[in-house]
């Protein structure tokens, strides 16, 4: 059952056409994305920097207002909810940021940071609140004495644990993890990823795991969506994405990842050219200027995200059931 449904969601940011110009153009950061996130799963979202994945993550929890489209959470269309209506929804939808330090108030003690949400949402108060914060510190691998310390006294990995505890404190159901381990050393990354997986089992959490790092996404995801210039170009169970990817962009991304597995093709696909501007995306398939397989139709007609079972691919030439090349 889908916990979250994203329907034809777009986010355009207007920018001036030039210095002193009043004419505006749109940066099409997210451009007509439709996908479901099942209750209890981890959906990984990958793509190059600037492809719109963080904007999508923020739009689904309405940290950024979408330009158009719908977000349906627990069968409620929350797209136009006002601040009062969003209050209870915000408790259930939390985000963990890449840089937890910037999201932790440096003048608040960690116990107060974690407990703040519980007070606001009237989940606990007084001694009960302190007891629950202590429990959460233990759950995320911190200690009782950390309760009274300030964010600057912690390492990056520990701060990320504080961010996780803060999300759990308000009984979150859905967590957007936006590059949540990207700034951490590899060994610390593994600890945080294992923690997230343990907590997912214990608290029945659903994750939208956003990262540019395909190895990290493979490690945690049940399904993976691949984003290019604001659109989803491929989505499938993680095992299929990593063993039987179809879209040329997905294949190029995967070919750049050093994987010590001789059964996987080692041939590197080097993409020509730069990522096109999201202000004027190319016509047809937006990947066609860089695609080594592009044909005439690719610049003329935009491919749809077509599904064969659980595998969706947006390409005129490649996809389940199409000719293998
Ligand atoms: Fe490449 Fe054409 Fe497929 Fe786009 S539609 S990915 S240009 S083959």
Short mmCIF file of C-alpha atoms and ligand atoms in Angstrom, two decimals:
data_model
loop_
_atom_site.label_atom_id
_atom_site.label_comp_id
_atom_site.label_asym_id
_atom_site.label_seq_id
_atom_site.Cartn_x
_atom_site.Cartn_y
_atom_site.Cartn_z
CA UNK A 1 0.00 0.00 0.00
CA UNK A 2 1.35 3.43 -0.93
CA UNK A 3 2.06 5.67 2.06
CA UNK A 4 2.93 8.58 -0.24
CA UNK A 5 1.81 9.28 -3.79
CA UNK A 6 3.44 11.97 -5.90
CA UNK A 7 1.35 12.92 -8.91
CA UNK A 8 2.69 14.96 -11.81
CA UNK A 9 4.64 17.15 -9.38
CA UNK A 10 6.59 20.13 -10.70
CA UNK A 11 8.63 22.88 -9.13
CA UNK A 12 9.77 25.78 -11.30
CA UNK A 13 11.89 28.62 -9.93
CA UNK A 14 11.51 31.90 -11.82
CA UNK A 15 14.78 33.69 -12.68
CA UNK A 16 15.40 36.97 -14.50
CA UNK A 17 16.48 36.57 -18.14
CA UNK A 18 19.37 38.94 -17.61
CA UNK A 19 20.75 41.75 -15.45
CA UNK A 20 18.07 44.47 -15.02
CA UNK A 21 15.60 42.39 -17.02
CA UNK A 22 12.02 42.10 -15.85
CA UNK A 23 11.39 39.10 -18.07
CA UNK A 24 11.41 35.84 -16.20
CA UNK A 25 12.31 32.32 -17.21
CA UNK A 26 11.77 29.17 -15.21
CA UNK A 27 14.36 26.79 -13.84
CA UNK A 28 12.48 23.51 -14.16
CA UNK A 29 13.96 21.84 -11.07
CA UNK A 30 11.24 19.15 -10.84
CA UNK A 31 9.25 18.51 -13.98
CA UNK A 32 6.16 16.30 -13.82
CA UNK A 33 7.28 13.57 -11.42
CA UNK A 34 4.86 10.75 -10.61
CA UNK A 35 5.76 7.96 -8.21
CA UNK A 36 4.50 6.05 -5.17
CA UNK A 37 6.40 5.22 -2.00
CA UNK A 38 5.13 2.08 -0.34
CA UNK A 39 4.53 1.85 3.40
CA UNK A 40 7.68 0.50 5.07
CA UNK A 41 9.96 0.60 2.03
CA UNK A 42 13.06 2.59 1.24
CA UNK A 43 12.89 4.30 -2.11
CA UNK A 44 16.31 5.51 -3.21
CA UNK A 45 16.56 8.55 -5.48
CA UNK A 46 19.78 9.02 -7.42
CA UNK A 47 21.07 11.46 -10.00
CA UNK A 48 23.84 13.95 -10.60
CA UNK A 49 24.15 17.10 -8.55
CA UNK A 50 21.56 19.66 -9.69
CA UNK A 51 19.12 17.13 -11.18
CA UNK A 52 16.34 18.24 -8.83
CA UNK A 53 16.34 15.38 -6.35
CA UNK A 54 16.69 17.52 -3.20
CA UNK A 55 14.00 19.89 -4.46
CA UNK A 56 11.69 16.90 -4.99
CA UNK A 57 12.42 15.67 -1.45
CA UNK A 58 11.57 19.06 0.01
CA UNK A 59 8.43 19.44 -2.13
CA UNK A 60 6.92 16.15 -0.94
CA UNK A 61 7.08 17.29 2.68
CA UNK A 62 6.14 20.84 1.65
CA UNK A 63 9.29 22.51 2.90
CA UNK A 64 9.15 23.97 -0.62
CA UNK A 65 5.77 24.65 -2.21
CA UNK A 66 5.32 22.76 -5.49
CA UNK A 67 4.34 24.75 -8.57
CA UNK A 68 1.81 22.12 -9.63
CA UNK A 69 0.85 18.51 -9.05
CA UNK A 70 -0.30 16.63 -5.97
CA UNK A 71 1.19 15.01 -2.89
CA UNK A 72 -1.02 12.42 -1.22
CA UNK A 73 0.04 11.16 2.20
CA UNK A 74 -1.95 8.44 3.97
CA UNK A 75 -4.73 8.94 1.40
CA UNK A 76 -4.99 12.69 2.16
CA UNK A 77 -4.15 15.18 -0.55
CA UNK A 78 -1.89 17.53 1.45
CA UNK A 79 -0.87 19.74 -1.49
CA UNK A 80 -3.05 22.67 -0.46
CA UNK A 81 -3.15 22.09 3.30
CA UNK A 82 -2.74 25.30 5.29
CA UNK A 83 -0.31 25.67 8.20
CA UNK A 84 -2.81 24.35 10.76
CA UNK A 85 -3.70 21.34 8.63
CA UNK A 86 0.00 20.63 8.00
CA UNK A 87 0.85 20.63 11.69
CA UNK A 88 -0.06 17.00 12.36
CA UNK A 89 1.27 15.93 8.95
CA UNK A 90 4.64 17.58 9.68
CA UNK A 91 4.99 15.44 12.77
CA UNK A 92 4.73 12.32 10.64
CA UNK A 93 6.96 13.59 7.80
CA UNK A 94 10.49 14.45 8.84
CA UNK A 95 13.75 15.21 7.05
CA UNK A 96 17.36 14.43 7.87
CA UNK A 97 19.77 16.84 6.21
CA UNK A 98 23.27 16.38 4.82
CA UNK A 99 24.68 18.89 7.26
CA UNK A 100 22.93 18.29 10.57
CA UNK A 101 24.95 21.06 12.24
CA UNK A 102 23.19 23.78 10.28
CA UNK A 103 19.81 22.37 11.31
CA UNK A 104 20.66 22.10 15.04
CA UNK A 105 20.29 25.24 17.11
CA UNK A 106 23.83 25.85 18.44
CA UNK A 107 22.46 27.52 21.59
CA UNK A 108 20.24 24.61 22.59
CA UNK A 109 21.32 21.54 24.53
CA UNK A 110 20.87 18.26 22.70
CA UNK A 111 18.23 17.03 25.13
CA UNK A 112 16.16 20.15 24.44
CA UNK A 113 16.66 19.83 20.67
CA UNK A 114 15.34 16.28 20.68
CA UNK A 115 12.56 17.04 23.14
CA UNK A 116 11.37 20.25 21.46
CA UNK A 117 9.16 18.47 18.93
CA UNK A 118 7.57 16.32 21.65
CA UNK A 119 6.60 19.46 23.55
CA UNK A 120 5.25 21.25 20.48
CA UNK A 121 3.12 18.26 19.49
CA UNK A 122 2.14 17.59 23.14
CA UNK A 123 3.54 14.08 23.02
CA UNK A 124 5.26 14.35 26.40
CA UNK A 125 6.29 16.86 29.05
CA UNK A 126 8.22 17.11 32.32
CA UNK A 127 9.92 13.97 33.60
CA UNK A 128 8.22 11.82 30.98
CA UNK A 129 9.75 13.95 28.23
CA UNK A 130 13.22 13.68 29.74
CA UNK A 131 12.82 9.92 30.11
CA UNK A 132 11.80 9.60 26.45
CA UNK A 133 14.71 11.73 25.28
CA UNK A 134 17.09 9.49 27.26
CA UNK A 135 15.54 6.45 25.62
CA UNK A 136 16.01 8.00 22.18
CA UNK A 137 19.63 8.90 22.89
CA UNK A 138 20.20 5.25 23.69
CA UNK A 139 18.32 4.07 20.56
CA UNK A 140 20.54 6.15 18.27
CA UNK A 141 23.76 5.12 19.99
CA UNK A 142 24.37 8.21 22.13
CA UNK A 143 24.80 8.28 25.89
CA UNK A 144 22.95 9.86 28.83
CA UNK A 145 25.71 12.39 29.41
CA UNK A 146 25.14 13.76 25.90
CA UNK A 147 21.77 15.16 27.03
CA UNK A 148 23.23 18.41 28.36
CA UNK A 149 25.83 19.04 25.66
CA UNK A 150 25.70 21.46 22.74
CA UNK A 151 25.84 20.54 19.02
CA UNK A 152 29.40 21.84 18.55
CA UNK A 153 30.65 19.25 21.04
CA UNK A 154 29.72 16.38 18.70
CA UNK A 155 31.32 14.79 15.62
CA UNK A 156 29.53 14.75 12.25
CA UNK A 157 28.30 11.19 12.76
CA UNK A 158 27.03 11.98 16.26
CA UNK A 159 25.20 15.06 14.98
CA UNK A 160 23.51 12.91 12.37
CA UNK A 161 22.40 10.59 15.19
CA UNK A 162 20.90 13.63 16.95
CA UNK A 163 19.02 14.45 13.72
CA UNK A 164 17.67 10.90 13.59
CA UNK A 165 16.62 11.03 17.26
CA UNK A 166 14.82 14.33 16.63
CA UNK A 167 12.85 12.74 13.79
CA UNK A 168 11.94 9.72 15.91
CA UNK A 169 10.93 11.88 18.88
CA UNK A 170 7.74 12.98 17.13
CA UNK A 171 6.86 9.44 16.03
CA UNK A 172 7.67 10.10 12.38
CA UNK A 173 6.41 7.59 9.82
CA UNK A 174 8.06 8.97 6.71
CA UNK A 175 11.61 10.30 6.62
CA UNK A 176 13.33 12.08 3.75
CA UNK A 177 17.05 11.40 4.13
CA UNK A 178 18.65 14.04 1.91
CA UNK A 179 22.32 13.14 1.32
CA UNK A 180 22.18 12.10 4.98
CA UNK A 181 25.55 10.34 5.00
CA UNK A 182 27.32 12.13 2.16
CA UNK A 183 29.43 14.34 4.42
CA UNK A 184 30.59 11.46 6.64
CA UNK A 185 33.65 9.20 6.49
CA UNK A 186 32.98 5.81 4.95
CA UNK A 187 33.17 3.92 8.26
CA UNK A 188 30.79 6.40 9.92
CA UNK A 189 28.49 6.22 6.88
CA UNK A 190 28.14 2.48 7.45
CA UNK A 191 27.24 3.01 11.10
CA UNK A 192 24.54 5.55 10.29
CA UNK A 193 23.13 3.41 7.45
CA UNK A 194 22.96 0.39 9.75
CA UNK A 195 21.29 2.53 12.41
CA UNK A 196 18.69 3.76 9.90
CA UNK A 197 17.96 0.19 8.83
CA UNK A 198 17.62 -1.06 12.42
CA UNK A 199 15.28 1.81 13.28
CA UNK A 200 13.24 1.19 10.13
CA UNK A 201 12.53 -2.35 11.31
CA UNK A 202 11.81 -1.32 14.89
CA UNK A 203 9.61 1.71 14.13
CA UNK A 204 8.19 0.62 10.74
CA UNK A 205 9.62 3.69 9.04
CA UNK A 206 9.40 4.58 5.36
CA UNK A 207 12.43 6.30 3.84
CA UNK A 208 12.88 8.48 0.76
CA UNK A 209 16.65 8.17 0.52
CA UNK A 210 18.22 10.81 -1.69
CA UNK A 211 21.87 10.51 -2.67
CA UNK A 212 24.31 11.03 -5.53
CA UNK A 213 26.21 7.96 -4.27
CA UNK A 214 24.93 4.83 -6.01
CA UNK A 215 26.77 2.45 -3.69
CA UNK A 216 25.08 3.94 -0.64
CA UNK A 217 21.67 3.83 -2.32
CA UNK A 218 22.17 0.19 -3.33
CA UNK A 219 22.98 -0.69 0.27
CA UNK A 220 19.75 0.68 1.74
CA UNK A 221 17.07 0.75 -0.97
CA UNK A 222 14.24 -1.64 -1.83
CA UNK A 223 13.58 0.28 -5.04
CA UNK A 224 15.59 2.94 -6.82
CA UNK A 225 14.44 5.87 -8.97
CA UNK A 226 16.91 7.61 -11.29
CA UNK A 227 16.42 11.32 -11.96
CA UNK A 228 17.74 13.42 -14.83
CA UNK A 229 16.95 17.11 -15.40
CA UNK A 230 13.92 17.07 -13.11
CA UNK A 231 12.35 13.86 -14.43
CA UNK A 232 12.37 10.21 -13.39
CA UNK A 233 14.00 8.25 -16.23
CA UNK A 234 14.05 4.80 -14.63
CA UNK A 235 12.56 3.16 -11.55
CA UNK A 236 12.74 -0.48 -10.45
CA UNK A 237 13.58 -2.75 -7.54
CA UNK A 238 17.19 -2.11 -6.50
CA UNK A 239 18.32 -5.55 -7.67
CA UNK A 240 17.06 -4.82 -11.20
CA UNK A 241 18.58 -1.35 -11.34
CA UNK A 242 21.98 -2.71 -10.38
CA UNK A 243 21.88 -5.91 -12.46
CA UNK A 244 19.61 -5.09 -15.41
CA UNK A 245 19.41 -1.32 -15.84
CA UNK A 246 17.90 -0.26 -19.15
CA UNK A 247 18.09 3.51 -19.50
CA UNK A 248 21.38 4.72 -21.05
CA UNK A 249 21.72 7.37 -18.33
CA UNK A 250 21.37 4.79 -15.54
CA UNK A 251 23.93 2.60 -17.26
CA UNK A 252 26.34 5.51 -17.55
CA UNK A 253 25.94 6.37 -13.87
CA UNK A 254 26.49 2.76 -12.84
CA UNK A 255 29.49 2.34 -15.11
CA UNK A 256 31.24 5.15 -13.23
CA UNK A 257 30.92 3.36 -9.89
CA UNK A 258 33.94 1.20 -9.00
CA UNK A 259 32.36 -2.09 -7.90
CA UNK A 260 34.54 -5.06 -6.96
CA UNK A 261 32.22 -7.60 -8.57
CA UNK A 262 33.60 -9.36 -11.67
CA UNK A 263 30.11 -10.45 -12.72
CA UNK A 264 29.20 -6.83 -13.45
CA UNK A 265 30.25 -5.19 -16.68
CA UNK A 266 33.29 -3.03 -16.10
CA UNK A 267 33.03 -1.04 -19.34
CA UNK A 268 32.87 2.68 -18.56
CA UNK A 269 30.31 4.73 -20.51
CA UNK A 270 31.63 8.26 -20.79
CA UNK A 271 28.89 10.83 -21.34
CA UNK A 272 29.68 13.58 -23.82
CA UNK A 273 28.93 17.22 -23.04
CA UNK A 274 27.55 18.94 -19.97
CA UNK A 275 24.20 18.57 -18.27
CA UNK A 276 21.87 20.91 -20.25
CA UNK A 277 20.37 23.94 -18.58
CA UNK A 278 17.13 23.24 -16.68
CA UNK A 279 15.95 26.65 -17.96
CA UNK A 280 15.79 25.43 -21.55
CA UNK A 281 15.81 21.65 -21.42
CA UNK A 282 16.37 19.97 -24.80
CA UNK A 283 13.23 18.98 -26.74
CA UNK A 284 12.20 15.34 -26.94
CA UNK A 285 14.22 13.19 -24.57
CA UNK A 286 16.17 15.66 -22.44
CA UNK A 287 19.07 13.20 -22.33
CA UNK A 288 19.45 13.04 -26.14
CA UNK A 289 22.34 15.54 -26.52
CA UNK A 290 24.50 13.27 -24.34
CA UNK A 291 23.10 9.87 -25.23
CA UNK A 292 25.41 7.64 -27.30
CA UNK A 293 22.37 5.81 -28.75
CA UNK A 294 20.21 8.80 -29.71
CA UNK A 295 18.20 8.53 -32.92
CA UNK A 296 16.04 11.03 -34.78
CA UNK A 297 12.91 10.36 -32.73
CA UNK A 298 14.80 11.12 -29.50
CA UNK A 299 15.04 14.84 -30.27
CA UNK A 300 11.48 15.03 -31.59
CA UNK A 301 9.30 13.24 -29.07
CA UNK A 302 9.48 12.99 -25.31
CA UNK A 303 9.45 9.35 -24.16
CA UNK A 304 6.98 8.34 -21.44
CA UNK A 305 7.91 6.45 -18.33
CA UNK A 306 6.57 3.08 -19.52
CA UNK A 307 6.22 0.16 -17.12
CA UNK A 308 6.63 -3.54 -17.56
CA UNK A 309 5.59 -4.86 -14.14
CA UNK A 310 7.71 -3.13 -11.52
CA UNK A 311 10.27 -1.74 -13.97
CA UNK A 312 9.68 1.70 -15.50
CA UNK A 313 11.92 3.23 -18.17
CA UNK A 314 11.58 6.50 -20.05
CA UNK A 315 13.27 5.77 -23.38
CA UNK A 316 12.21 5.24 -27.00
CA UNK A 317 14.73 2.49 -27.60
CA UNK A 318 15.51 0.73 -24.33
CA UNK A 319 13.34 -0.87 -21.70
CA UNK A 320 11.85 -4.20 -20.68
CA UNK A 321 10.46 -5.88 -23.79
CA UNK A 322 12.28 -3.58 -26.19
CA UNK A 323 15.16 -4.68 -28.37
CA UNK A 324 18.31 -5.40 -26.36
CA UNK A 325 21.29 -3.44 -27.71
FE1 LIG B 1 18.88 7.89 -25.45
FE2 LIG B 1 16.84 8.19 -27.13
FE3 LIG B 1 16.56 6.67 -24.99
FE4 LIG B 1 16.72 9.30 -24.72
S1 LIG B 1 15.07 8.18 -25.75
S2 LIG B 1 17.79 7.79 -23.52
S3 LIG B 1 18.17 9.81 -26.33
S4 LIG B 1 17.95 6.30 -26.73
#
